[in-house]
Amino acid sequence: IESVDEEFSRSFTALAVTKNFTGSPHIDTLNIAPFYGLSLGDFSNGGKLCVECSATCVAEIDTKGRFAKVDGRFCHWVSDYEGTRYSLIYYVTHGKAIP
């Protein structure tokens, strides 16, 4: 994470490591800032990070093998996929809130 965002690498407070996460749409109510996500593994046909940008717009973000900065305070989920998918989510739950 340091090579992507050095400042964030000094401020994140937690790291979630998941395997085959299939959560429903949700909001990270404890987050006080955007998070960085990265997915790895042998998966295909989906597995993108979906984020509601507005009532009519959903962004699909490909995190396979690359970090993406996302605001988990907006509704988000992982699209269906086939195979084995791991993810690393670096996030902030305390300190100075970033609007």
XYZ file of N, CA and C in Angstrom:
297
model
N 0.832 -1.200 0.000
C 0.000 0.000 0.000
C 0.875 1.262 0.000
N 2.059 1.163 0.591
C 2.941 2.319 0.668
C 3.330 2.835 -0.720
N 3.527 1.938 -1.659
C 3.923 2.363 -3.007
C 2.781 3.033 -3.769
N 1.556 2.826 -3.307
C 0.383 3.418 -3.963
C 0.011 4.752 -3.329
N 0.025 4.803 -1.997
C -0.381 6.014 -1.276
C 0.378 6.037 0.056
N 1.508 6.710 0.051
C 2.379 6.709 1.228
C 1.684 7.291 2.458
N 0.947 8.379 2.282
C 0.252 8.997 3.417
C -0.785 8.042 4.006
N -1.565 7.404 3.148
C -2.571 6.462 3.619
C -1.919 5.281 4.332
N -0.766 4.849 3.852
C -0.080 3.705 4.469
C 0.286 3.975 5.921
N 0.421 5.253 6.280
C 0.730 5.614 7.669
C -0.535 5.826 8.508
N -1.707 5.887 7.861
C -2.916 6.235 8.611
C -3.975 5.138 8.669
N -3.866 4.073 7.853
C -4.926 3.062 7.931
C -4.848 2.354 9.278
N -6.012 1.967 9.783
C -6.076 1.393 11.127
C -6.441 -0.090 11.139
N -6.837 -0.638 9.992
C -7.238 -2.043 9.961
C -7.036 -2.617 8.565
N -6.875 -3.927 8.530
C -6.733 -4.654 7.275
C -7.643 -5.872 7.337
N -8.545 -5.981 6.375
C -9.403 -7.164 6.267
C -8.850 -8.044 5.157
N -8.735 -9.336 5.445
C -8.305 -10.316 4.457
C -9.454 -11.297 4.284
N -9.938 -11.429 3.043
C -11.090 -12.304 2.815
C -10.777 -13.336 1.739
N -11.520 -14.426 1.785
C -11.476 -15.452 0.738
C -12.911 -15.710 0.301
N -13.161 -15.536 -0.991
C -14.461 -15.810 -1.598
C -15.597 -15.006 -0.961
N -15.326 -13.750 -0.657
C -16.330 -12.863 -0.081
C -17.484 -12.673 -1.062
N -18.716 -12.812 -0.567
C -19.912 -12.630 -1.399
C -20.952 -11.797 -0.660
N -20.536 -10.770 0.046
C -21.455 -9.959 0.838
C -22.492 -9.232 0.006
N -23.604 -8.976 0.616
C -24.669 -8.220 -0.036
C -24.322 -6.734 0.007
N -25.051 -5.909 -0.749
C -24.788 -4.462 -0.715
C -24.817 -3.942 0.722
N -23.806 -3.152 1.059
C -23.691 -2.647 2.427
C -22.925 -1.333 2.451
N -22.996 -0.667 3.598
C -22.251 0.559 3.870
C -21.359 0.279 5.073
N -20.120 0.713 5.003
C -19.190 0.524 6.120
C -19.375 1.676 7.106
N -20.260 1.497 8.055
C -20.663 2.585 8.948
C -19.558 3.021 9.903
N -18.551 2.188 10.124
C -17.467 2.564 11.028
C -16.320 3.270 10.319
N -16.289 3.208 8.991
C -15.209 3.869 8.244
C -15.328 5.380 8.364
N -14.173 6.051 8.492
C -14.170 7.512 8.551
C -13.435 8.117 7.352
N -13.074 7.259 6.397
C -12.335 7.699 5.212
C -12.512 6.643 4.121
N -12.144 6.962 2.890
C -12.137 5.940 1.842
C -11.196 4.793 2.204
N -11.400 3.641 1.558
C -10.517 2.497 1.774
C -9.808 2.150 0.473
N -8.774 1.308 0.578
C -8.114 0.749 -0.587
C -8.403 -0.742 -0.622
N -8.771 -1.244 -1.786
C -9.030 -2.659 -1.958
C -8.201 -3.243 -3.088
N -7.823 -4.494 -2.934
C -7.050 -5.243 -3.915
C -7.585 -6.662 -3.917
N -7.825 -7.230 -5.094
C -8.243 -8.630 -5.152
C -7.218 -9.452 -5.916
N -7.104 -10.703 -5.520
C -6.128 -11.632 -6.087
C -6.775 -13.001 -6.223
N -6.207 -13.837 -7.035
C -6.687 -15.204 -7.132
C -7.041 -15.602 -8.542
N -7.521 -16.836 -8.655
C -7.897 -17.411 -9.940
C -9.411 -17.336 -10.068
N -9.911 -16.157 -10.416
C -11.348 -15.967 -10.575
C -11.623 -15.228 -11.885
N -12.846 -15.386 -12.374
C -13.223 -14.751 -13.633
C -14.720 -14.483 -13.649
N -15.169 -13.866 -14.727
C -16.598 -13.581 -14.931
C -17.199 -12.774 -13.793
N -16.503 -11.723 -13.378
C -17.017 -10.856 -12.318
C -15.982 -10.606 -11.248
N -16.460 -10.474 -10.015
C -15.574 -10.188 -8.898
C -15.167 -8.739 -8.807
N -15.919 -7.869 -9.499
C -15.605 -6.440 -9.446
C -16.244 -5.807 -8.215
N -15.654 -4.736 -7.766
C -16.181 -3.964 -6.654
C -17.192 -2.969 -7.231
N -18.435 -3.093 -6.833
C -19.513 -2.237 -7.333
C -19.859 -1.199 -6.279
N -19.979 0.059 -6.705
C -20.251 1.159 -5.780
C -21.373 2.008 -6.346
N -22.389 2.281 -5.520
C -23.462 3.184 -5.934
C -22.956 4.615 -5.881
N -22.872 5.243 -7.046
C -22.430 6.636 -7.122
C -23.602 7.585 -6.941
N -24.789 7.128 -7.339
C -26.026 7.895 -7.197
C -27.176 6.897 -7.286
N -28.384 7.415 -7.250
C -29.557 6.537 -7.309
C -29.654 5.799 -8.639
N -28.987 6.294 -9.674
C -29.092 5.687 -10.999
C -27.755 5.250 -11.596
N -26.677 5.340 -10.826
C -25.353 5.033 -11.374
C -24.568 4.118 -10.432
N -24.089 2.996 -10.982
C -23.236 2.077 -10.233
C -21.907 1.949 -10.974
N -20.812 2.214 -10.280
C -19.481 2.048 -10.860
C -19.008 0.632 -10.574
N -18.452 -0.044 -11.588
C -17.862 -1.365 -11.424
C -16.352 -1.211 -11.525
N -15.663 -1.513 -10.441
C -14.229 -1.260 -10.347
C -13.481 -2.582 -10.326
N -12.562 -2.733 -11.271
C -11.760 -3.946 -11.357
C -10.560 -3.812 -10.422
N -10.538 -4.601 -9.363
C -9.442 -4.557 -8.389
C -8.506 -5.750 -8.521
N -8.703 -6.577 -9.552
C -7.878 -7.777 -9.699
C -6.438 -7.379 -10.012
N -5.558 -7.621 -9.038
C -4.147 -7.319 -9.212
C -3.796 -5.850 -9.119
N -4.739 -5.012 -8.677
C -4.448 -3.577 -8.543
C -5.319 -2.958 -7.452
N -4.745 -1.952 -6.816
C -5.457 -1.249 -5.761
C -6.472 -0.277 -6.359
N -7.577 -0.124 -5.656
C -8.564 0.890 -6.000
C -8.953 1.606 -4.712
N -9.091 2.910 -4.791
C -9.517 3.711 -3.639
C -11.019 3.940 -3.774
N -11.762 3.530 -2.746
C -13.224 3.553 -2.784
C -13.741 4.092 -1.465
N -14.836 4.821 -1.524
C -15.455 5.306 -0.292
C -16.533 4.324 0.149
N -16.213 3.526 1.144
C -17.126 2.513 1.655
C -18.319 3.076 2.395
N -18.389 4.393 2.523
C -19.551 5.019 3.141
C -20.682 5.155 2.136
N -20.403 4.766 0.889
C -21.447 4.606 -0.132
C -21.738 3.109 -0.235
N -22.948 2.778 -0.605
C -23.336 1.378 -0.731
C -22.431 0.686 -1.756
N -21.913 -0.502 -1.386
C -21.003 -1.237 -2.268
C -21.116 -2.737 -2.023
N -20.624 -3.514 -3.005
C -20.659 -4.969 -2.941
C -19.700 -5.520 -3.984
N -19.502 -6.829 -3.961
C -18.676 -7.508 -4.961
C -19.613 -8.257 -5.897
N -19.420 -8.067 -7.212
C -20.263 -8.767 -8.180
C -19.951 -10.265 -8.171
N -20.921 -11.063 -8.608
C -20.739 -12.513 -8.677
C -19.518 -12.859 -9.522
N -18.903 -13.977 -9.241
C -17.717 -14.418 -9.968
C -17.598 -15.929 -9.872
N -16.691 -16.483 -10.665
C -16.380 -17.912 -10.623
C -14.923 -18.078 -10.220
N -14.638 -19.046 -9.372
C -13.266 -19.315 -8.972
C -12.979 -18.908 -7.540
N -11.697 -18.745 -7.248
C -11.245 -18.394 -5.905
C -10.742 -16.958 -5.906
N -11.332 -16.149 -5.050
C -11.010 -14.718 -4.993
C -10.606 -14.347 -3.569
N -9.448 -13.722 -3.438
C -8.975 -13.187 -2.164
C -9.031 -11.666 -2.257
N -9.210 -11.011 -1.138
C -9.142 -9.548 -1.155
C -8.441 -9.029 0.092
N -7.775 -7.901 -0.104
C -7.161 -7.147 0.982
C -7.841 -5.783 0.994
N -8.403 -5.415 2.138
C -9.086 -4.127 2.284
C -8.411 -3.364 3.419
N -7.800 -2.250 3.077
C -7.136 -1.377 4.052
C -8.089 -0.236 4.362
N -8.428 -0.046 5.645
C -9.407 0.975 5.963
C -9.082 1.715 7.259
N -9.841 2.795 7.493
C -9.611 3.675 8.643
C -10.896 3.786 9.448
N -10.807 3.455 10.753
C -11.999 3.531 11.608
C -11.855 4.515 12.764
N -10.668 5.090 12.939
C -10.536 6.130 13.961
C -9.446 7.122 13.544
N -9.494 8.292 14.159
C -8.609 9.385 13.776
C -9.428 10.510 13.203
N -8.815 11.316 12.378
C -9.497 12.458 11.777
C -10.329 11.997 10.572
N -11.631 12.299 10.618
C -12.523 11.901 9.525
C -12.203 12.678 8.265
N -12.291 11.974 7.135
C -12.109 12.599 5.825
C -13.482 12.665 5.173
N -13.975 13.877 4.913
C -15.334 13.990 4.346
C -15.439 13.408 2.946
